[in-house]
PDB file of C-alpha atoms and ligand atoms in Angstrom:
ATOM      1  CA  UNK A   1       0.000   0.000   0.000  1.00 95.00           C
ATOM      2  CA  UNK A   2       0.936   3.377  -0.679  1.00 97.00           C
ATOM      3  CA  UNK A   3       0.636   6.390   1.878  1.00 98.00           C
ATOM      4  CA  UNK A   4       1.439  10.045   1.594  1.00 98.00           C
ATOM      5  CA  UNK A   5       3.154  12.158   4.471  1.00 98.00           C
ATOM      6  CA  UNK A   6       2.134  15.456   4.282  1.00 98.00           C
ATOM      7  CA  UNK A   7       4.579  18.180   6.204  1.00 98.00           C
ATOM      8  CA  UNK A   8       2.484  21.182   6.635  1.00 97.00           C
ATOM      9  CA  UNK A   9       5.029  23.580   7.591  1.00 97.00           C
ATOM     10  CA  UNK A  10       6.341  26.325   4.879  1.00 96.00           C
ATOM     11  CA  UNK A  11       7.955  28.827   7.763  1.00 94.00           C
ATOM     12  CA  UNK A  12      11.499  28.682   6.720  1.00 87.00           C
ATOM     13  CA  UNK A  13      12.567  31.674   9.157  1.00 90.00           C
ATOM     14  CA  UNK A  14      13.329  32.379  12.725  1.00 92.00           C
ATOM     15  CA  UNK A  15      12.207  33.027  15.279  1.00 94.00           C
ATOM     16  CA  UNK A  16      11.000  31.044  17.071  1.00 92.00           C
ATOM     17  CA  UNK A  17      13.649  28.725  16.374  1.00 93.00           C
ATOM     18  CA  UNK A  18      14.093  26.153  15.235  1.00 93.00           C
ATOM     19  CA  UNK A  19      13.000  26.869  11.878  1.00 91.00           C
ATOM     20  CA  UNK A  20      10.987  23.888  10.467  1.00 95.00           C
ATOM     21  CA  UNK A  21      10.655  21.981  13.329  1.00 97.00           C
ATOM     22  CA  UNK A  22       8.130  19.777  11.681  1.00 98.00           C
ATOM     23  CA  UNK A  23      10.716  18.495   9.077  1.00 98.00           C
ATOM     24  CA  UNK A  24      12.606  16.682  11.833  1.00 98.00           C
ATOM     25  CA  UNK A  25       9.052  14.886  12.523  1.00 98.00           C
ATOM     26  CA  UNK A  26       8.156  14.406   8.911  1.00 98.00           C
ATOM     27  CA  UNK A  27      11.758  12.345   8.823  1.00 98.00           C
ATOM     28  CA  UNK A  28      11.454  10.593  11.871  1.00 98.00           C
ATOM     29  CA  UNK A  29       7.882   9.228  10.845  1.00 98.00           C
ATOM     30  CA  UNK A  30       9.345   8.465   7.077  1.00 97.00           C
ATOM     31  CA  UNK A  31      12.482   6.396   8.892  1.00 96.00           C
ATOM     32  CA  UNK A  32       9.396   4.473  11.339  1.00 95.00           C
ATOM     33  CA  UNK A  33       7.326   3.742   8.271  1.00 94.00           C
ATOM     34  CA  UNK A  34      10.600   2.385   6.337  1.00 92.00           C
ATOM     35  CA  UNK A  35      12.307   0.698   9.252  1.00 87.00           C
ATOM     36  CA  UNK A  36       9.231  -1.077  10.657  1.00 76.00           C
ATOM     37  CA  UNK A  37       6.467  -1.606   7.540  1.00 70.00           C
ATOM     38  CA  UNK A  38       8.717  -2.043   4.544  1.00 71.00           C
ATOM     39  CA  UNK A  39       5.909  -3.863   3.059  1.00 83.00           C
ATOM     40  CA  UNK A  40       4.303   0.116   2.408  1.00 91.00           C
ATOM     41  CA  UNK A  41       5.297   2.898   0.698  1.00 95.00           C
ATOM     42  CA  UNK A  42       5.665   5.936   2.149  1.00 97.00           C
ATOM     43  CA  UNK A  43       6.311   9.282   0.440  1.00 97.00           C
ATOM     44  CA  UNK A  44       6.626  13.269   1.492  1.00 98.00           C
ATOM     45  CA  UNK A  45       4.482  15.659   0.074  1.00 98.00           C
ATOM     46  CA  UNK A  46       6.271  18.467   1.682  1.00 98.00           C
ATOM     47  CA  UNK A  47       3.717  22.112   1.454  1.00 97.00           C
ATOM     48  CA  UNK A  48       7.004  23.870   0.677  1.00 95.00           C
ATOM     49  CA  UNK A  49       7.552  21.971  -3.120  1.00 96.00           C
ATOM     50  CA  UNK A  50       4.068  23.441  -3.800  1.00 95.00           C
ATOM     51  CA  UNK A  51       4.064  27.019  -4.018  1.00 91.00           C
ATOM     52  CA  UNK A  52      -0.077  28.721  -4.447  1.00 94.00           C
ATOM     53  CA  UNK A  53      -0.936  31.242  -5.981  1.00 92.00           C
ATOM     54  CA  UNK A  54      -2.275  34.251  -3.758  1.00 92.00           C
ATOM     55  CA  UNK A  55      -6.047  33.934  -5.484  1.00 96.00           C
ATOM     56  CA  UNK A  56      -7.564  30.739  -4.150  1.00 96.00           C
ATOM     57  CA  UNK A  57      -8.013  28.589  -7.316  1.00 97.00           C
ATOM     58  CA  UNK A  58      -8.439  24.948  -6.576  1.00 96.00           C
ATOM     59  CA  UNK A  59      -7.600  22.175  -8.739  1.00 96.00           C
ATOM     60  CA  UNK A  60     -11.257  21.172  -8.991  1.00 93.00           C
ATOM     61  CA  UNK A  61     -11.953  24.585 -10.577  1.00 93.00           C
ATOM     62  CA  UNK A  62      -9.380  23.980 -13.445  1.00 95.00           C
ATOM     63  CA  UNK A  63      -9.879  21.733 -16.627  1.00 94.00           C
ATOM     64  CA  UNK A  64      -7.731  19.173 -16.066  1.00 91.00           C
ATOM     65  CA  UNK A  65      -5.740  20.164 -19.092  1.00 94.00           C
ATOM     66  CA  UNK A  66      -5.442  23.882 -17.669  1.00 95.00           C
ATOM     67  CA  UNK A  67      -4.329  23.109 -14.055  1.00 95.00           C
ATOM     68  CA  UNK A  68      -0.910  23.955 -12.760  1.00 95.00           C
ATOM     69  CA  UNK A  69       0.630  21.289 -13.499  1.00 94.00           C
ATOM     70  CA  UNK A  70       2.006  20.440  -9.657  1.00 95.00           C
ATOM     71  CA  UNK A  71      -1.554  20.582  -9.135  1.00 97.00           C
ATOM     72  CA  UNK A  72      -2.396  17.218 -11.488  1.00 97.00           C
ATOM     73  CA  UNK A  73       0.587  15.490 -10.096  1.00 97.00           C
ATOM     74  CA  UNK A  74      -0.309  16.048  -6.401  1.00 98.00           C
ATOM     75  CA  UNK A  75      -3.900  15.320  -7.655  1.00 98.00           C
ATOM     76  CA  UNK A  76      -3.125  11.656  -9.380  1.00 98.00           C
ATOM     77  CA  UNK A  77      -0.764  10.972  -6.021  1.00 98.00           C
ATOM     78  CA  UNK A  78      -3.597  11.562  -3.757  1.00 98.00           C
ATOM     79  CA  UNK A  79      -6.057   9.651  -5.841  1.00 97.00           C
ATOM     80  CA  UNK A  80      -3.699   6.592  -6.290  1.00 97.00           C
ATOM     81  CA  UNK A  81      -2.612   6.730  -2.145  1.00 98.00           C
ATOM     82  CA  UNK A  82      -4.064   4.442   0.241  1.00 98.00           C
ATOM     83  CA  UNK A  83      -3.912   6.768   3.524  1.00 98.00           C
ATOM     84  CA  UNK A  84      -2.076   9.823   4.795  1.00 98.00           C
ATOM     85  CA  UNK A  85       0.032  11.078   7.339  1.00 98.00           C
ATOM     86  CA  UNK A  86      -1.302  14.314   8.013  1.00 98.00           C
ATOM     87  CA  UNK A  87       1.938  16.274  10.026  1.00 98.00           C
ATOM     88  CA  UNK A  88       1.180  19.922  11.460  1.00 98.00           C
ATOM     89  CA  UNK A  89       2.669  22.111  13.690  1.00 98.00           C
ATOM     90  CA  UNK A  90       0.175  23.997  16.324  1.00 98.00           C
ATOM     91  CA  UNK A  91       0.067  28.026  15.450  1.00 97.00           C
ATOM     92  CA  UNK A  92      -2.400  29.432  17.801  1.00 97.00           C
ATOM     93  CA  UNK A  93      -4.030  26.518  18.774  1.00 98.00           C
ATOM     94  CA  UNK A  94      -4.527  25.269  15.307  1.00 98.00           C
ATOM     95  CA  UNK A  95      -3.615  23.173  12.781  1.00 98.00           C
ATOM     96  CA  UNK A  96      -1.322  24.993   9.930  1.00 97.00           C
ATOM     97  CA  UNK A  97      -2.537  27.147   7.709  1.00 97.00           C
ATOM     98  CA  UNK A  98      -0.621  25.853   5.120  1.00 97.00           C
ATOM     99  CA  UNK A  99      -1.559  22.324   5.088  1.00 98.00           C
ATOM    100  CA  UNK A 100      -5.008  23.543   5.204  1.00 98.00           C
ATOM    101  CA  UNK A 101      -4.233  25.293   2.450  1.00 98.00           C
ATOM    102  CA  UNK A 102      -3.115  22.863   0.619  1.00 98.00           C
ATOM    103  CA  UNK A 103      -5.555  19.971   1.257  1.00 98.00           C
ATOM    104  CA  UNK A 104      -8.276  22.720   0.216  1.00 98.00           C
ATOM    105  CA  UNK A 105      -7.099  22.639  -3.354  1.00 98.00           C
ATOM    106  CA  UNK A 106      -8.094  19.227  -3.502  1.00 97.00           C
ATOM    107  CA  UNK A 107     -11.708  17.652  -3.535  1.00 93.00           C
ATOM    108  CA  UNK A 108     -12.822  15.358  -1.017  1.00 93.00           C
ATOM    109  CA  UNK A 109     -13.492  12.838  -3.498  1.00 93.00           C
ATOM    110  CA  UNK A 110      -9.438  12.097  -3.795  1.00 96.00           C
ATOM    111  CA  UNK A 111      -9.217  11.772  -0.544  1.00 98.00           C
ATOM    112  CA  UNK A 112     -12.530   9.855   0.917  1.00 97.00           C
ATOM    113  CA  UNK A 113     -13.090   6.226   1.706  1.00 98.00           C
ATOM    114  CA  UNK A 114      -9.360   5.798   2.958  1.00 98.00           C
ATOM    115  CA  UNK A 115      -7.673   6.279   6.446  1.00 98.00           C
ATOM    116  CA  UNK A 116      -5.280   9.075   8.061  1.00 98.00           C
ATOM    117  CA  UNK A 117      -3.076   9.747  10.755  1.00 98.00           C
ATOM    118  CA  UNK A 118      -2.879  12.947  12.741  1.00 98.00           C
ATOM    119  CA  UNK A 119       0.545  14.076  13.978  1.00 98.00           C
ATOM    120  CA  UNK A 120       1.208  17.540  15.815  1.00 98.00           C
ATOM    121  CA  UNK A 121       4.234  19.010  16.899  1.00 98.00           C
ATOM    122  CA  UNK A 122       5.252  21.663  18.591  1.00 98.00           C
ATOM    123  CA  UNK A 123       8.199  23.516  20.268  1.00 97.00           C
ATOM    124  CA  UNK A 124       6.104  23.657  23.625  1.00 96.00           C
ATOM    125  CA  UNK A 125       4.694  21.579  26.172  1.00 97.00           C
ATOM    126  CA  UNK A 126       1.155  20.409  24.488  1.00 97.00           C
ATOM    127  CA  UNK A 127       2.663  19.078  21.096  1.00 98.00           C
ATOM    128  CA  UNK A 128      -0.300  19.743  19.414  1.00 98.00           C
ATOM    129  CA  UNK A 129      -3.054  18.610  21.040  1.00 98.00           C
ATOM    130  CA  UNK A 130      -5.427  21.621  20.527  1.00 98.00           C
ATOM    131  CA  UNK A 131      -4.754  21.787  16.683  1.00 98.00           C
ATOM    132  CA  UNK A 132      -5.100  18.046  16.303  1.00 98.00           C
ATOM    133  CA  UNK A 133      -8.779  18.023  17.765  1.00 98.00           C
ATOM    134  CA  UNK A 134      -9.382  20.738  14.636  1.00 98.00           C
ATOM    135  CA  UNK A 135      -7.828  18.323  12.488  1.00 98.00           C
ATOM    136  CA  UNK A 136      -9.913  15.608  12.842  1.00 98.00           C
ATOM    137  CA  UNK A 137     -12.919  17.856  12.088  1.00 98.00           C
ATOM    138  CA  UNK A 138     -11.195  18.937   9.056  1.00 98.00           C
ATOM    139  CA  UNK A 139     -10.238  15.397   7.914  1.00 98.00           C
ATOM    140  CA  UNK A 140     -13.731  13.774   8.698  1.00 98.00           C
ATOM    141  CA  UNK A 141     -15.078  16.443   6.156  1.00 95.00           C
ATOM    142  CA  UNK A 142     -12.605  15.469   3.475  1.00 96.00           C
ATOM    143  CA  UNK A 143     -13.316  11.706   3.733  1.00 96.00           C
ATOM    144  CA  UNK A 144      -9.832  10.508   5.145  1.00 98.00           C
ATOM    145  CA  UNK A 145     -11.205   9.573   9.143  1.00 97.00           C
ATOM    146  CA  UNK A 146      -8.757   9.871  11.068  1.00 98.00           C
ATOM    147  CA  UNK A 147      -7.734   6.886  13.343  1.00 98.00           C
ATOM    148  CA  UNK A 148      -8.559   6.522  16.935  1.00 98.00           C
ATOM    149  CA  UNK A 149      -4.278   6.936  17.741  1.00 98.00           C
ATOM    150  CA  UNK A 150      -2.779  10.341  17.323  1.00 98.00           C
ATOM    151  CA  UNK A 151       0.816  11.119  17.844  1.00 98.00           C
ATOM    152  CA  UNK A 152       1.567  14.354  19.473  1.00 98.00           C
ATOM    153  CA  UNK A 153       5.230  15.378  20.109  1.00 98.00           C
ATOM    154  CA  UNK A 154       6.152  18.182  22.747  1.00 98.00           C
ATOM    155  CA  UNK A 155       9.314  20.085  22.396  1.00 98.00           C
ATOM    156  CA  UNK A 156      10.451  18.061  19.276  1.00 98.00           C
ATOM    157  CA  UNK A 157      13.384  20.035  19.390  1.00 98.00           C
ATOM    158  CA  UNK A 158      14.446  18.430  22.335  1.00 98.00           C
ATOM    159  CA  UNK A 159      13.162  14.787  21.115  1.00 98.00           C
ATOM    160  CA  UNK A 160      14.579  14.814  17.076  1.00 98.00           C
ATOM    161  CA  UNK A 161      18.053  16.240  15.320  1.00 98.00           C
ATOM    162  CA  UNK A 162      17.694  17.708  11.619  1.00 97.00           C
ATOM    163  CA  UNK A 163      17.587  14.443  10.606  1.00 97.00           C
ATOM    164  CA  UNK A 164      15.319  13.466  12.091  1.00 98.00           C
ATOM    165  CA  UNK A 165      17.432  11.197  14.233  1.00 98.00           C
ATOM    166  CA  UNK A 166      16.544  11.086  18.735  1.00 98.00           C
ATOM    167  CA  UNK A 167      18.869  13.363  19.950  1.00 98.00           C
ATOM    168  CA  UNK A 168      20.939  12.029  22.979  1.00 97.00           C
ATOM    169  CA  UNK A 169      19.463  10.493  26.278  1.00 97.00           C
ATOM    170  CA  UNK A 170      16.403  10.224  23.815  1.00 98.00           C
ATOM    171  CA  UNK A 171      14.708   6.855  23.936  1.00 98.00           C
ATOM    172  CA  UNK A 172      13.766   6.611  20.292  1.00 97.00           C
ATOM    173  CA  UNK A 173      12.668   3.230  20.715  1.00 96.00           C
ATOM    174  CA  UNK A 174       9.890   4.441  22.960  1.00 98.00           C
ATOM    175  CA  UNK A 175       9.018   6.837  20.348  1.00 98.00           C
ATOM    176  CA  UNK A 176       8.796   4.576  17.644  1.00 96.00           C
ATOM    177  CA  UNK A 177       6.488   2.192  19.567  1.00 96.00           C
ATOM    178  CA  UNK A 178       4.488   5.390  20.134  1.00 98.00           C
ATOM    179  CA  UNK A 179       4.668   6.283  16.432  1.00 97.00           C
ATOM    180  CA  UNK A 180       3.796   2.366  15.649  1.00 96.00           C
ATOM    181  CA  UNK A 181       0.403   2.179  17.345  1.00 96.00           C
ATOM    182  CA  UNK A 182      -0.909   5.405  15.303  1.00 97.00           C
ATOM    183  CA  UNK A 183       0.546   3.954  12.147  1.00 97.00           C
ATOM    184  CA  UNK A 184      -0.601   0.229  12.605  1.00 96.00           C
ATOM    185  CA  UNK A 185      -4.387   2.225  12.980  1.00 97.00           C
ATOM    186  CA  UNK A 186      -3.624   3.874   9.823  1.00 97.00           C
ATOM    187  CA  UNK A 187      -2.521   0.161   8.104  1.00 96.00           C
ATOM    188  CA  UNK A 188      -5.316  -2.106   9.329  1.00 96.00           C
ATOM    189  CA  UNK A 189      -7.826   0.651   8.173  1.00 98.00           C
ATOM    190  CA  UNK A 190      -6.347   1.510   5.226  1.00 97.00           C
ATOM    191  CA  UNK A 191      -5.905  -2.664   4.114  1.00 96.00           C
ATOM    192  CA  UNK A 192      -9.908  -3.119   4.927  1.00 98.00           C
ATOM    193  CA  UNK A 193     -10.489  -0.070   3.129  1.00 98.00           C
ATOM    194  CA  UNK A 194      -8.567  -1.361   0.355  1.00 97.00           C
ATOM    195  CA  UNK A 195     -10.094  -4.409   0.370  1.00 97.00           C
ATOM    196  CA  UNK A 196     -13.921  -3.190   0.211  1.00 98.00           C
ATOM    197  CA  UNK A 197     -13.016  -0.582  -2.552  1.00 97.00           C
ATOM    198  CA  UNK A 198     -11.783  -3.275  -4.727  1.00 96.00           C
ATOM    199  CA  UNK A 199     -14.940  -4.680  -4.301  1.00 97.00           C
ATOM    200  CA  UNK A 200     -17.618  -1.817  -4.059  1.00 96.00           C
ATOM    201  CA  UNK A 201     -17.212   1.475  -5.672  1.00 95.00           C
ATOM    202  CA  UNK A 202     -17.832   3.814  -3.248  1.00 94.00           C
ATOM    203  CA  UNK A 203     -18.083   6.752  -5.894  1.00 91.00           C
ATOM    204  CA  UNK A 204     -20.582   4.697  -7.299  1.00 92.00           C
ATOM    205  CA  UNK A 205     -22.351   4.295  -4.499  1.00 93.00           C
ATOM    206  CA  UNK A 206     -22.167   7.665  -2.965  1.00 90.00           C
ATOM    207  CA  UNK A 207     -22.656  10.904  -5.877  1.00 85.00           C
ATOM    208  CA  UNK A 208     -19.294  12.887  -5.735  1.00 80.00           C
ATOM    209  CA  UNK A 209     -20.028  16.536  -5.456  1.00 74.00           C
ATOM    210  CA  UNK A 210     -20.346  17.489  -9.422  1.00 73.00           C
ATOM    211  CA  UNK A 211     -21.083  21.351  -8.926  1.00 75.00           C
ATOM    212  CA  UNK A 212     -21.069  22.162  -5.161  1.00 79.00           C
ATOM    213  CA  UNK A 213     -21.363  21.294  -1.927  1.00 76.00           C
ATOM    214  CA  UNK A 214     -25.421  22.287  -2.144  1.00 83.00           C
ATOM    215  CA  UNK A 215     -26.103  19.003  -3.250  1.00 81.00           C
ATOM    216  CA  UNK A 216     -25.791  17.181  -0.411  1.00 80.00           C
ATOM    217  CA  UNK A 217     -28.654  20.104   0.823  1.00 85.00           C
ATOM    218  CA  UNK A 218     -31.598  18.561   2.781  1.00 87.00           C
ATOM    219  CA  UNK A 219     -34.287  18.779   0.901  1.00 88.00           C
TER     220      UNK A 219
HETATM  221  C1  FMN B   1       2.497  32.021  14.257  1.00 92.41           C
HETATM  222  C2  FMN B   1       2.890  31.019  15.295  1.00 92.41           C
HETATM  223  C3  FMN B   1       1.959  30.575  16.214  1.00 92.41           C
HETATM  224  C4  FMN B   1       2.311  29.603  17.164  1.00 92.41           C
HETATM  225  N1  FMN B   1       1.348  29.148  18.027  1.00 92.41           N
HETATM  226  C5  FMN B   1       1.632  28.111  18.854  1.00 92.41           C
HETATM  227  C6  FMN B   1       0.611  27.495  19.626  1.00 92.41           C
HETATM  228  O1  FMN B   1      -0.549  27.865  19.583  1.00 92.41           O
HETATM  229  N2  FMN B   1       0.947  26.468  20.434  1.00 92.41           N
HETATM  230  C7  FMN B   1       2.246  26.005  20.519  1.00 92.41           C
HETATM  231  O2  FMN B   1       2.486  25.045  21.255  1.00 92.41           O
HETATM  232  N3  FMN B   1       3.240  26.555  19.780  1.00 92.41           N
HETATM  233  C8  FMN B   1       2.964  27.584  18.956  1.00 92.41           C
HETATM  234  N4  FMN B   1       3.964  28.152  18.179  1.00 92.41           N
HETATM  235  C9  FMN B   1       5.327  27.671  18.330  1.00 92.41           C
HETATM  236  C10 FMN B   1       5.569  26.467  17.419  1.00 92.41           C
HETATM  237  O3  FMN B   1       5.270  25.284  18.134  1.00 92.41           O
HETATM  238  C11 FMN B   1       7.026  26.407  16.979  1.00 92.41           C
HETATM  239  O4  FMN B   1       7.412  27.650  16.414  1.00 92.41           O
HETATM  240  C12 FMN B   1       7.282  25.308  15.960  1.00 92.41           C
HETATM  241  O5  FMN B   1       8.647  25.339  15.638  1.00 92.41           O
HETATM  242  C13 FMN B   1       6.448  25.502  14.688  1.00 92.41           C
HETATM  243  O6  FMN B   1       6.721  24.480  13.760  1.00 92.41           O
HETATM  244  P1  FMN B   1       7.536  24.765  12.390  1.00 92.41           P
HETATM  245  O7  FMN B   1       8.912  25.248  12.814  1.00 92.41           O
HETATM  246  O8  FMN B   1       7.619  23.430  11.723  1.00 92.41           O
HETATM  247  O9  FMN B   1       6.790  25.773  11.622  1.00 92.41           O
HETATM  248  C14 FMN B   1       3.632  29.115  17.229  1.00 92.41           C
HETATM  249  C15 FMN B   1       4.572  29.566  16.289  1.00 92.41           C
HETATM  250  C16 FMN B   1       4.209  30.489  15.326  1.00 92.41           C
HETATM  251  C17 FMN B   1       5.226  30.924  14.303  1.00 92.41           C
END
């Protein structure tokens, strides 16, 4: 199965420092997912190699042959993943902007019928928390439930290196058997999910959107 990590940070600048704090999470996940479930793929969409424009224009409101063209590939990768890793830092006491961002350029019907993960981060005691309850609000409405199992990691400047590495007197074992319970959720939900797909199309089932949101209007 394949699953998308997506690092929702784009601040590049200090302070607060460190800058891009959530990278060191975003590699620490990536080197759980590889060490422990080779059997999965597991790639970065990192919100920095996906510059917006300042006008809102999602990729739904583009003919598919006029769309930025980072906009089709991130499109075809999120239709052809199984589940995400959804990776944010907390910026007053909510999930990122740009990762919201982001995900908004996409509709839900890329996204819906298969698992995700919430991760938070932050440089101060609550690692998270108060964004991640936003986030599974904002994930239920895009399709991907969120598992039961979040991670949340305080002061991950204190826990990772740049790579992504535990820094010393850091039990990294104990934070990969944290990481694992999230992202063994995220596998037997996504293989189920898989598995009933293959055998029921949900978009056959249930109408994507084909104008707007209106039409799922009571009557
Ligand atoms: C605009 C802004 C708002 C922030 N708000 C919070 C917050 O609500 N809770 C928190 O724990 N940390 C907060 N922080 C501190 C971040 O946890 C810290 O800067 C972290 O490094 C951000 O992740 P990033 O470096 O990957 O962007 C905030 C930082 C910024 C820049």
């Amino acid at each position: 199965m394949k699953f998308l990590v997506f690092l929702g940070t784009v601040r590049d600048s200090t302070p607060p420092s460190p800058p891009r704090l959530g990278a060191r999470v975003a590699k620490s996940c990536l080197e759980c997912l590889a060490s422990r479930h080779d059997e999965h793929e597991a790639e970065l969409v990192d919100a920095l190699d996906y510059p917006l424009e300042p006008v809102f224009k999602p990729h739904f409101a583009y003919p598919r042959s006029k769309a930025p063209s980072g906009l089709n590939e991130l499109a075809d990768r999120i239709a052809s993943a199984d589940g995400f890793v959804m990776i944010s830092p907390e910026y007053n006491h909510s999930m990122s902007p740009a990762l919201a961002n982001l995900l908004n350029h996409f509709g839900s019907s890329l996204f819906a019928y298969k698992p995700s993960a919430i991760v938070t981060y932050s440089a101060g005691q609550w690692g998270g928390m108060r964004a991640a309850i936003g986030m599974r609000t904002f994930l239920s409405e895009l399709g991907c439930l969120p598992v039961s199992a979040m991670i949340h990691v305080p002061r991950a400047q204190d826990v990772f290196d740049e790579d992504g590495s535990p820094l010393d007197g850091v039990d990294g074992q104990a934070w990969f058997n944290y990481f694992g319970r999230t992202f063994k959720q995220l596998f037997w939900w996504a293989q189920a999910a898989g598995a009933h797909r293959a055998r029921v199309d949900p978009h056959k089932v249930v109408r994507d959107f084909t104008r707007d949101p209106s039409e799922r209007n009571a009557p």
